[in-house]
Coordinates of C-alpha atoms in Angstrom, one line a residue:
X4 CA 44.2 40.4 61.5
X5 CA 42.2 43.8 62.6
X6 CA 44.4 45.4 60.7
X7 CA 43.7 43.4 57.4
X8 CA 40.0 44.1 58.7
X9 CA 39.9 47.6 59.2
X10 CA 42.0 48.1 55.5
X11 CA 39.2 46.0 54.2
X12 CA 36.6 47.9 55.7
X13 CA 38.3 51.9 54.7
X14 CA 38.6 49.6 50.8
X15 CA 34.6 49.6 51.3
X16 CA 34.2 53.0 52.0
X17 CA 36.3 54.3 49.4
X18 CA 34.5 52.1 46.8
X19 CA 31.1 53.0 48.4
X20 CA 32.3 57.1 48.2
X21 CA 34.0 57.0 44.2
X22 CA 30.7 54.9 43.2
X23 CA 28.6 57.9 44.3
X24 CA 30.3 60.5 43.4
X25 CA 31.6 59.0 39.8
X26 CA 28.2 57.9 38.6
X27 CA 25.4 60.9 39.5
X28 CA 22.5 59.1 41.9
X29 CA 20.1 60.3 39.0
X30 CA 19.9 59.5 35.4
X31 CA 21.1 62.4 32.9
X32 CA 18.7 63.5 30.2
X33 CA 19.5 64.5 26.7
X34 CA 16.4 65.7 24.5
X35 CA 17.8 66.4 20.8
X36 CA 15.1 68.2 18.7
X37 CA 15.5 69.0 15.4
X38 CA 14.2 72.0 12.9
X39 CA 12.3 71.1 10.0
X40 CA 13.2 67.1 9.9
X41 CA 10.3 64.8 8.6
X42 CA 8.8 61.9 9.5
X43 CA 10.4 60.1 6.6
X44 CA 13.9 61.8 6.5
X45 CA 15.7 58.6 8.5
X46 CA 16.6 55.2 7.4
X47 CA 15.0 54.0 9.7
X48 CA 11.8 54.9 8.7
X49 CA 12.3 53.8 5.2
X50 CA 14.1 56.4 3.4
X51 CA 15.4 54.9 -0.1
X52 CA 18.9 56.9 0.5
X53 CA 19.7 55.3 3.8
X54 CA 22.1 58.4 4.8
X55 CA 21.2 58.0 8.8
X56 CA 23.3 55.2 9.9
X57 CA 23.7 56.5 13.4
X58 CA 19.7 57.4 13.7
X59 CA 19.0 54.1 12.6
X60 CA 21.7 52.2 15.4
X61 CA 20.1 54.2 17.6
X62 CA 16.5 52.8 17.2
X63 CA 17.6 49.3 17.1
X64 CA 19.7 49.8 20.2
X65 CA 16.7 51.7 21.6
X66 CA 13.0 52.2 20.9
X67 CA 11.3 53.8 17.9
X68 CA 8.3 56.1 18.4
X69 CA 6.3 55.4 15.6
X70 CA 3.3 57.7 16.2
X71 CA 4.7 60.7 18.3
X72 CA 3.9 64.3 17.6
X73 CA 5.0 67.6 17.5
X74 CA 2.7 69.9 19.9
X75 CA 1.7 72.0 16.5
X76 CA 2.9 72.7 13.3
X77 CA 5.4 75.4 13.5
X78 CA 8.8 75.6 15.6
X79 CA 8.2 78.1 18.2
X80 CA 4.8 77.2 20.1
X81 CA 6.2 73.4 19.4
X82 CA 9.5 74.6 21.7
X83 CA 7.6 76.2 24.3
X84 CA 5.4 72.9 24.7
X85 CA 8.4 70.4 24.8
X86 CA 9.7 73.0 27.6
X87 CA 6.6 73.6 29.7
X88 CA 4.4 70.2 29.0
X89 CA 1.9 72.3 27.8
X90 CA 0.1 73.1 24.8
X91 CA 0.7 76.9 23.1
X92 CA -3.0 77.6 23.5
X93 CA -2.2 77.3 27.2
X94 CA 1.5 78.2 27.7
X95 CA 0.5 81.7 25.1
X96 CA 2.4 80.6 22.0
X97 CA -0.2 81.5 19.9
X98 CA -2.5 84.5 18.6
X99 CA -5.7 86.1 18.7
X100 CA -5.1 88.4 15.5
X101 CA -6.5 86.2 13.1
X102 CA -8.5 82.7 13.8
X103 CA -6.6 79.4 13.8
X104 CA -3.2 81.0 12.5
X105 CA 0.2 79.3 12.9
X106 CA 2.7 82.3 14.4
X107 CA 6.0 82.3 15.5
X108 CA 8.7 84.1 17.1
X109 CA 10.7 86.2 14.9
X110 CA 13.3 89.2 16.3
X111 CA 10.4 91.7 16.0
X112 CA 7.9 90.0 18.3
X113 CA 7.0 91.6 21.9
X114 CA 6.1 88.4 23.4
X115 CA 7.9 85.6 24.6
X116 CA 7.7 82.7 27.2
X117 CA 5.9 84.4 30.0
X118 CA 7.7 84.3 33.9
X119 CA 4.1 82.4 34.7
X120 CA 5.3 79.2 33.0
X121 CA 7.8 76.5 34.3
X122 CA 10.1 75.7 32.3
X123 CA 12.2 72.5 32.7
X124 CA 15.4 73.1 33.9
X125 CA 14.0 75.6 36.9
X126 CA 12.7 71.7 37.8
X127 CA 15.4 70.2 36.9
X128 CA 17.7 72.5 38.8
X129 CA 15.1 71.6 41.9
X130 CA 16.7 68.2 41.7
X131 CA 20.4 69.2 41.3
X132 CA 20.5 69.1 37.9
X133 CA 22.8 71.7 35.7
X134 CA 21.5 72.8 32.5
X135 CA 22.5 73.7 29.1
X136 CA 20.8 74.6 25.6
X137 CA 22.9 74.7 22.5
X138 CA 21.4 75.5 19.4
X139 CA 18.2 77.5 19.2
X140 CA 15.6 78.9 21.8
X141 CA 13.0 80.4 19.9
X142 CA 10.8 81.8 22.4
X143 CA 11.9 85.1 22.7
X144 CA 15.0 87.4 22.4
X145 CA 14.0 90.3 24.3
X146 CA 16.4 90.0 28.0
X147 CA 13.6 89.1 29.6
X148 CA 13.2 85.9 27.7
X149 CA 16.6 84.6 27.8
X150 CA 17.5 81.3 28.4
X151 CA 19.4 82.0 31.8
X152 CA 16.2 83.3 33.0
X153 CA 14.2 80.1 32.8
X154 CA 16.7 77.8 34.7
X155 CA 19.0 77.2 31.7
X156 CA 22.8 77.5 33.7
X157 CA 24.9 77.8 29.8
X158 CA 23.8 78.4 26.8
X159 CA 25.2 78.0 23.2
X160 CA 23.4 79.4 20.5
X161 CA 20.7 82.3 19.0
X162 CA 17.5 83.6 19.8
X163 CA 16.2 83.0 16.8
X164 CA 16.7 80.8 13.5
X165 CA 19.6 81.8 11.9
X166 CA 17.4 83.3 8.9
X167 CA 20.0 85.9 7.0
X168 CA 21.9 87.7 5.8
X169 CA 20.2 90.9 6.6
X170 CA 22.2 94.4 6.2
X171 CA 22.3 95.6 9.6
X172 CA 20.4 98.5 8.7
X173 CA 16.8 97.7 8.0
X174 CA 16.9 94.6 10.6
X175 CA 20.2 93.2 11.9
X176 CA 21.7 89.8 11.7
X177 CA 20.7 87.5 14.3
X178 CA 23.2 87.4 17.7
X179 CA 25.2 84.1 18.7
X180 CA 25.4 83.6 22.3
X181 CA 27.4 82.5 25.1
X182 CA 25.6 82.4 28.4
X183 CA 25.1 85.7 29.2
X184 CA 26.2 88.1 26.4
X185 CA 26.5 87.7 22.6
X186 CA 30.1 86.8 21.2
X187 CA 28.9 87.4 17.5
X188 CA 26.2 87.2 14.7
X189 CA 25.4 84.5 12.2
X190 CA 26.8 85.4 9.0
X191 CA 29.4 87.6 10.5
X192 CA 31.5 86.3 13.2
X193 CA 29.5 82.9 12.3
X194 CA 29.8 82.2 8.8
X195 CA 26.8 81.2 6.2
X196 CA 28.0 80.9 3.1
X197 CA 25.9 81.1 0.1
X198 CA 27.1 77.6 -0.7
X199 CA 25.8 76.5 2.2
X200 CA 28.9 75.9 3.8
X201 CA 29.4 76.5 8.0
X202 CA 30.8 74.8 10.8
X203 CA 27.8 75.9 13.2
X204 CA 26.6 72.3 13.2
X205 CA 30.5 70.8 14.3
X206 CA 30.6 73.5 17.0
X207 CA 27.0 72.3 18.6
X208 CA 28.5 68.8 18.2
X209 CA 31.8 70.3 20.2
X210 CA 29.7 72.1 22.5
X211 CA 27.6 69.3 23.3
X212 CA 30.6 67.0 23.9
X213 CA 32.3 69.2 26.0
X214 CA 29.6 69.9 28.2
X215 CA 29.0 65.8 28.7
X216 CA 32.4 65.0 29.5
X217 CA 32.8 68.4 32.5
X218 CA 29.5 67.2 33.9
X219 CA 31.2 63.0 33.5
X220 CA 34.4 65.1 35.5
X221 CA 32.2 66.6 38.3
X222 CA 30.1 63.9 38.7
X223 CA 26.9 66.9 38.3
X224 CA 23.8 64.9 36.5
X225 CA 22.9 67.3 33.8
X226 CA 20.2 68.2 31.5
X227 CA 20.9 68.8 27.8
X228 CA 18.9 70.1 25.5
X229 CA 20.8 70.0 22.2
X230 CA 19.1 71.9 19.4
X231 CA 21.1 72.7 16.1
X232 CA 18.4 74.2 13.2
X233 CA 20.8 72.8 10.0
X234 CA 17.8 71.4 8.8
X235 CA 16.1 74.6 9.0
X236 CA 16.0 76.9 5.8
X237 CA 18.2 77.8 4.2
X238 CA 20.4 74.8 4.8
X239 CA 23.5 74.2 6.2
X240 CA 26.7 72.0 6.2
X241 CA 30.4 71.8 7.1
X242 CA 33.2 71.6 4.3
X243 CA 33.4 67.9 4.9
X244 CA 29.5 66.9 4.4
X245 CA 29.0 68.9 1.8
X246 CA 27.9 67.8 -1.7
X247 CA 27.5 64.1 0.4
X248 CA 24.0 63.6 0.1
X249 CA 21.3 62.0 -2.8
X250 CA 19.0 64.4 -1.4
X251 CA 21.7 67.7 -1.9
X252 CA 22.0 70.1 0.7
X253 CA 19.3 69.5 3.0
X254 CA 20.3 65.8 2.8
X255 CA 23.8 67.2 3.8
X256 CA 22.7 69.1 6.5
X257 CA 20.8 65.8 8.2
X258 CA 24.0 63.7 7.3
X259 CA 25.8 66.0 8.9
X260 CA 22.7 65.8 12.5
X261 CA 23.1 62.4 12.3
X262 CA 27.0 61.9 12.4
X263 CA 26.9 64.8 15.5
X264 CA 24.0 62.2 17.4
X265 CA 26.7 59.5 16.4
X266 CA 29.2 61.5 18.2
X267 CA 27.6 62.3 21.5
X268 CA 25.8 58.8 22.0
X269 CA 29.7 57.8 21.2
X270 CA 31.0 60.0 24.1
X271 CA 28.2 58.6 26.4
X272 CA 29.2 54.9 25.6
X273 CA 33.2 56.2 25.4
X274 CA 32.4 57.6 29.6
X275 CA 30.7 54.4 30.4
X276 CA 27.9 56.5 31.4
X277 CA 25.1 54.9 28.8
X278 CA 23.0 53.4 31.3
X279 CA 22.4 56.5 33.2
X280 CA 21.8 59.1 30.4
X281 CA 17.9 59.5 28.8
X282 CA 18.4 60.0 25.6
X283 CA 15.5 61.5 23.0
X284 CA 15.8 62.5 19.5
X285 CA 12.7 64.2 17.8
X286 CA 11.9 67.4 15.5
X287 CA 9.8 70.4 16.4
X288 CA 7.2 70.2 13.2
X289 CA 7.1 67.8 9.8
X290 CA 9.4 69.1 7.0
X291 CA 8.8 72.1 4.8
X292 CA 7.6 71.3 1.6
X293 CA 7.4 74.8 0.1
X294 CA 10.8 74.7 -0.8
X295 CA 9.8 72.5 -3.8
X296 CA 12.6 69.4 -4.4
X297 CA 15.0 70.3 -1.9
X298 CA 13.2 69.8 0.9
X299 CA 12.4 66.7 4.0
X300 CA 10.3 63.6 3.5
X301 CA 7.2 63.2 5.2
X302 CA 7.2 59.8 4.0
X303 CA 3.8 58.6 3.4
X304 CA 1.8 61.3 5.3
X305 CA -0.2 64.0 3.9
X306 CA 1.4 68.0 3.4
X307 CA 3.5 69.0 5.5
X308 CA 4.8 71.9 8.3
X309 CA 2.1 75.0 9.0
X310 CA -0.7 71.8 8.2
X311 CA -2.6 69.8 11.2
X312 CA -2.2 66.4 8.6
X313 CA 0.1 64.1 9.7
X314 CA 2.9 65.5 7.6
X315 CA 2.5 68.7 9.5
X316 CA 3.0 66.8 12.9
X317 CA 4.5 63.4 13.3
X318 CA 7.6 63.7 13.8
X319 CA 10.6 60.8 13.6
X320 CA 11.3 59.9 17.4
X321 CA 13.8 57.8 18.9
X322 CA 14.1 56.6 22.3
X323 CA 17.6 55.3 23.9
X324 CA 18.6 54.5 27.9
X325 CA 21.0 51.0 27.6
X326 CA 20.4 49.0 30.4
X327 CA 16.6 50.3 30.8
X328 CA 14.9 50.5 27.3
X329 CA 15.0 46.9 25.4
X330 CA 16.6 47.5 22.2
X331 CA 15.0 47.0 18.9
X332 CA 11.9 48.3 20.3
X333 CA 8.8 49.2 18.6
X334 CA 6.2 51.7 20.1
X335 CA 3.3 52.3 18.4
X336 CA 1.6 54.6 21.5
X337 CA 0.7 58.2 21.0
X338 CA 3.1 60.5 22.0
X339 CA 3.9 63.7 22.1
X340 CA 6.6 66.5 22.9
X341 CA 4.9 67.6 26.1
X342 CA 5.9 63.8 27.2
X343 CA 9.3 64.8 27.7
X344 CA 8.5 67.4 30.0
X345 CA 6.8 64.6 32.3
X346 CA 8.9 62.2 31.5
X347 CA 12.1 64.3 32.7
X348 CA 10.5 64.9 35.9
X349 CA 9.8 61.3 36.2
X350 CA 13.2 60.4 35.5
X351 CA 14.4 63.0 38.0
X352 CA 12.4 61.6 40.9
X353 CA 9.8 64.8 40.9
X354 CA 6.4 65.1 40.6
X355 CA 4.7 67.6 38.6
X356 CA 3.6 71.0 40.0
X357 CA 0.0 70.5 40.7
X358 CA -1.3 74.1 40.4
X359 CA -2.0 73.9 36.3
X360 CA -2.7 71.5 33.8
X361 CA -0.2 68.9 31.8
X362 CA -0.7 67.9 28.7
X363 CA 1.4 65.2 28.5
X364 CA 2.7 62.1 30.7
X365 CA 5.5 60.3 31.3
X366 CA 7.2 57.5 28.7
X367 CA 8.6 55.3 31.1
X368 CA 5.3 52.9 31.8
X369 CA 5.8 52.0 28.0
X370 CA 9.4 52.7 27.3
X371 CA 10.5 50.8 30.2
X372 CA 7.9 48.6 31.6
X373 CA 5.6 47.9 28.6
X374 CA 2.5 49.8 30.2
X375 CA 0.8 51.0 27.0
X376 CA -1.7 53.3 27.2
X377 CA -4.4 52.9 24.5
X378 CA -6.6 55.6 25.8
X379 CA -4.2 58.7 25.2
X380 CA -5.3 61.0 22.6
X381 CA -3.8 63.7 20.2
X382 CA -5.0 67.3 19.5
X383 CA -3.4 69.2 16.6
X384 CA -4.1 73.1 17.1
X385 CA -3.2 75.9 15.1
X386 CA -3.3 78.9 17.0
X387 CA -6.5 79.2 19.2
X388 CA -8.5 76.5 17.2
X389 CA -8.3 72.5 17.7
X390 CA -8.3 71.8 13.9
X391 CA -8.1 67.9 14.9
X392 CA -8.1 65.4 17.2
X393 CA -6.6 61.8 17.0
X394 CA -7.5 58.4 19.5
X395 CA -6.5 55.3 18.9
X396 CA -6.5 54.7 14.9
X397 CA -9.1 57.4 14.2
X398 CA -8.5 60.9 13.4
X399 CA -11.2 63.7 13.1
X400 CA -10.8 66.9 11.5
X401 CA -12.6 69.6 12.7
X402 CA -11.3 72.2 10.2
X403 CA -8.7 72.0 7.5
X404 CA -6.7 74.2 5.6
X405 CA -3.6 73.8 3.6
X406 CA -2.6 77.0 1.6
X407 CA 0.7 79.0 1.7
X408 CA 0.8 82.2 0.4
X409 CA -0.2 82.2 -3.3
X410 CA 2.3 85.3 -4.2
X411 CA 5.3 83.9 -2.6
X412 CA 4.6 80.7 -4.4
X413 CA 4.2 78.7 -0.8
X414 CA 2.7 75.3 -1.1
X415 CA 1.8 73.3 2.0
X416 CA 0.5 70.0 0.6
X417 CA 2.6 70.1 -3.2
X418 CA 1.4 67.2 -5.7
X419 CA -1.2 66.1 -2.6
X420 CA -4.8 66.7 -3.3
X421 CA -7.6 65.1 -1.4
X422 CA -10.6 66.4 -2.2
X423 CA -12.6 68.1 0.4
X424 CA -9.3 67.6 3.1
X425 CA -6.2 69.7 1.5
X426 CA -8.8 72.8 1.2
X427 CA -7.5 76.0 0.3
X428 CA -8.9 78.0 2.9
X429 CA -10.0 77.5 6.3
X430 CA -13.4 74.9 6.3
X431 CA -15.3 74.1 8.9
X432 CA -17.1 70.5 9.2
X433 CA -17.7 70.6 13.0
X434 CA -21.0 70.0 12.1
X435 CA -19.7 66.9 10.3
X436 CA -16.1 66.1 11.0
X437 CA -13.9 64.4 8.2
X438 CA -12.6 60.7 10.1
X439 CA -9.6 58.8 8.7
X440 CA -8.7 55.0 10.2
X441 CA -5.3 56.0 10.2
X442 CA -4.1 51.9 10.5
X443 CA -5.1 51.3 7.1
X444 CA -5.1 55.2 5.5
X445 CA -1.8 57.1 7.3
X446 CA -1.7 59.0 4.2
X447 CA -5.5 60.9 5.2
X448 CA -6.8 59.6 1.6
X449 CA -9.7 58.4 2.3
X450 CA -12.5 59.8 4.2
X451 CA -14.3 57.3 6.0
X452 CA -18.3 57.4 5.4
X453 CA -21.3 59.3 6.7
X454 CA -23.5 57.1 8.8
X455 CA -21.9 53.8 8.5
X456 CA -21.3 52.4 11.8
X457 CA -17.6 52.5 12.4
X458 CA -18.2 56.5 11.5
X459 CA -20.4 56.7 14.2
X460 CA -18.4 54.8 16.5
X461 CA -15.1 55.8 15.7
X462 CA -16.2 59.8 16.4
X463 CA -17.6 58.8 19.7
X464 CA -14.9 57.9 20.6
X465 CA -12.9 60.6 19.7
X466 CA -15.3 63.1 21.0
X467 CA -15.3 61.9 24.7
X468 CA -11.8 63.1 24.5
X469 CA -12.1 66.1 23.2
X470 CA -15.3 67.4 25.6
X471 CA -13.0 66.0 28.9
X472 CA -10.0 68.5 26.7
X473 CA -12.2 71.6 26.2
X474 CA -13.5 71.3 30.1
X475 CA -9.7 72.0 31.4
X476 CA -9.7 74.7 28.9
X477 CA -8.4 77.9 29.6
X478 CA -6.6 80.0 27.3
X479 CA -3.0 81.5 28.7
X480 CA -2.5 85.3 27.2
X481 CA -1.7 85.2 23.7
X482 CA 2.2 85.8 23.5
X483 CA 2.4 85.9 19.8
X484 CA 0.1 89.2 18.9
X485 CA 2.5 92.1 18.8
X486 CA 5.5 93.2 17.2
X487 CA 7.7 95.9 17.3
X488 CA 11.0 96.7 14.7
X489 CA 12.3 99.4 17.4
X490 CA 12.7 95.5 19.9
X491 CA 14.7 93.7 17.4
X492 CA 18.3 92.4 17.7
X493 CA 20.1 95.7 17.5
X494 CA 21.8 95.7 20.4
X495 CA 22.5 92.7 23.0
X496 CA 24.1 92.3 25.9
X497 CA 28.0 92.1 25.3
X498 CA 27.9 93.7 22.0
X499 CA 29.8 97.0 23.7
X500 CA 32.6 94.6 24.1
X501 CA 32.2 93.4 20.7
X502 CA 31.9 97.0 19.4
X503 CA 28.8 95.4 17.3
X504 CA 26.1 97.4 18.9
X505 CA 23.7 98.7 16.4
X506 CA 21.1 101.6 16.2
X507 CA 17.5 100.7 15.5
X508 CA 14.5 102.6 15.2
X509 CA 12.0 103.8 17.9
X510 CA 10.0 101.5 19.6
X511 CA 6.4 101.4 17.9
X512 CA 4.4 98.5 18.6
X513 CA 1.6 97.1 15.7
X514 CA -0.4 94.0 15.4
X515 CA 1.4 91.4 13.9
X516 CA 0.5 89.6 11.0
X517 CA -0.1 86.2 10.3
X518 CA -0.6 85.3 7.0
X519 CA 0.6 81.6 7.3

């Protein structure tokens, strides 16, 4: 009889040990964030092609984010807010050259995400977390600036969008990485056909899967940040997904996004490890509409990327975590990118560093425990102005703008005028700020009235937000002001092994300029 007790009692601690070490004591988090994608590219969200079946079964088995935005209009200062929780005007993802201009990072810009900022995964790691980013950074390609320097274990991808070809000679092709040291460059080693044909987005789909299921073997809880740019001119898709799509290529390329999410919410399901992996699926910035018909949907919003209208900035968002989030869920809270960085931390069982200022909060109260919080509130900057605010229903515009670049034929807001809103060059109306209820007007149509009362009301309320924003104020250094040809891509670490080290000029730093 003791011994049936004692072989009882070992079966309890074995059981007890493999539970532990099997299943990681906290959740895994998986943020997916697309390039380019609209509001009103998914099914979902009521796109008449219905090409994101995956997207879709991933809302109704999880919670859709109805009115969640992108940090600003553009990719890179977007990125760097997802990854610090802060906005650009405070993490230094914007400029001082020129006033309220959208800038960027491409492979001749100094700057980059400064040593000052926290980046996610150096929390993460904190926790016991291993990290890895496949797809694109974005903020920054000098060595100082690499991924593995801001608490990212592996990476899988490029410094920069995989904008090419380019002849090697006047400005090189963009490097592919692997951890450390490049193993290539995009339309080289890692093809880009003028079709339109690659595999890049099937190997961030491999890389992602691979990753999950060595973390599953460890038992490590890991972060992924999964971040393929297919969607991203000029697009992108494999062999297989190719010529697929109502919507041609681009439609291809987010055919192609939404069969990879398929495929890695699969593997979760496939390791039984659903209801302890976060799972978030957003895009960095509305779609480009320059590009004329073969572009993203905003759906019904106004303009689109480099504007501060809806179209520039709300983005389709998706939450998932089986077991934890109801499924079929509907939130209609404000949101943001920088909620992710909070929310992560949350998850993680942290707290945030209390020496600098969040701008954004944690998801769970309303993902999880229907807490919603009606008093949050939205500010959509481009560079180092607040163009507009947003609480509640009401939006106010400060200043608007909505013109490309006349000679290069760039159109922001194409077939979308309102008059006095989609203005052609920068307009201030502080002294009178343009309000939309956008309940009844998402598309920013039409302008609510001068000195009726909801007016009044409806900017007071804004405008206590926006005086308690501008107290908390301070400006980080501007990242995004200087460029140099002489810092670009030319020569990587690992390209001696790769015998694909290149010679590029001097270094000779200027002003960069902005004219988007």
């Amino acid at each position: 009889m003791m011994l049936l007790i004692k072989l009882f009692q070992f079966m309890l601690m074995f059981h007890a040990f493999y539970s532990t070490n099997s299943n990681p004591s906290k959740p895994n988090v998986i943020l997916m964030l697309m390039d380019d994608m609209g509001w009103g590219d998914l099914g979902v969200l009521g796109n008449p092609a219905k090409e994101t079946p995956n997207l879709d079964r991933m809302a109704s088995e999880g919670a859709l984010m109805t009115d969640f935005y992108a940090p600003n209009p553009l990719c890179s200062p977007s990125r760097a807010s997802l990854l610090t929780g802060r906005l650009p005007i405070r993490n230094g993802f914007y400029t001082t050259n020129d006033h309220a201009r959208c800038s960027y990072t491409p492979q001749y810009i100094v700057g980059g995400i400064p040593d000052s900022e926290i980046v996610l995964p150096e929390l993460l790691n904190k926790a016991g977390y291993r990290s890895k980013i496949i797809g694109k950074w974005h903020l920054g390609h000098q060595t100082q600036y690499h991924p593995l320097k801001h608490g990212f274990d592996e990476y899988f991808g490029a410094p920069n969008c995989h904008v090419g070809p380019y002849d090697n000679k006047k400005q090189p092709n963009i490097p592919v990485y692997r951890d450390a040291d490049m193993i290539g460059r995009y339309y080289e080693e890692f093809k880009i056909d003028k079709s339109g044909e690659s595999n890049l987005t099937q190997m961030f789909i491999e890389e992602a899967i691979a990753f999950i299921e060595k973390q599953h073997q460890t038992g490590e809880q890991f972060f992924l940040y999964w971040t393929p740019d297919a969607s991203h001119s000029p697009h992108y898709a494999s062999k297989s997904f190719l010529g697929t799509s109502q919507r041609e290529l681009y439609g291809d390329a987010v055919m192609e996004l939404d069969y990879g999410v398929g495929q890695i919410l699969g593997k979760l399901k496939e390791l039984q490890i659903e209801n302890n992996t976060f799972v978030f699926f957003s895009s960095d910035n509305g779609a480009a509409l320059s590009g004329g018909a073969y572009v993203g949907s905003n759906g019904p919003f106004l303009c689109g990327k480099h504007t501060t209208f809806e179209g520039g900035m709300r983005e389709p968002s998706i939450a998932w975590w089986p077991g934890r989030i109801k499924p079929g869920k509907i939130v209609h809270e404000l949101g943001s990118l920088m909620d992710l960085f909070a929310t992560a931390v949350d998850i993680a069982g942290m707290k945030l560093p209390a020496d600098r200022v969040y701008d954004g909060s944690s998801l769970l109260p309303v993902l999880v425990d229907d807490k919603m919080n009606k008093n949050k509130t939205i500010f959509y900057y481009r560079g180092n102005e607040l163009m507009a605010a947003r609480r509640g229903m009401y939006k106010a515009h400060f200043w608007t703008w909505s013109e490309g670049i006349p000679t290069l034929h760039l159109e922001y807001c194409p077939g979308m005028q309102v008059e006095d809103v989609t203005t052609r060059n920068l307009t201030n109306h502080m002294a009178q700020p343009v309000l939309f209820h956008l309940g009844r007007d998402p598309g920013e149509k039409f302008k609510l009235k001068l000195n009726t009362a909801e007016y009044k009301k409806g900017l007071q309320f804004i405008m206590e937000a926006v005086i308690e924003h501008k107290k908390t104020m301070i400006p980080g250094q501007p990242q995004l002001n200087m460029c140099d040809k002489g810092i670009m891509n030319w020569a990587p670490s690992g390209c001696e092994t790769l015998n694909k080290c290149l010679h590029g000029p001097p270094s000779n730093p200027f002003k960069c300029s902005w004219p988007v």
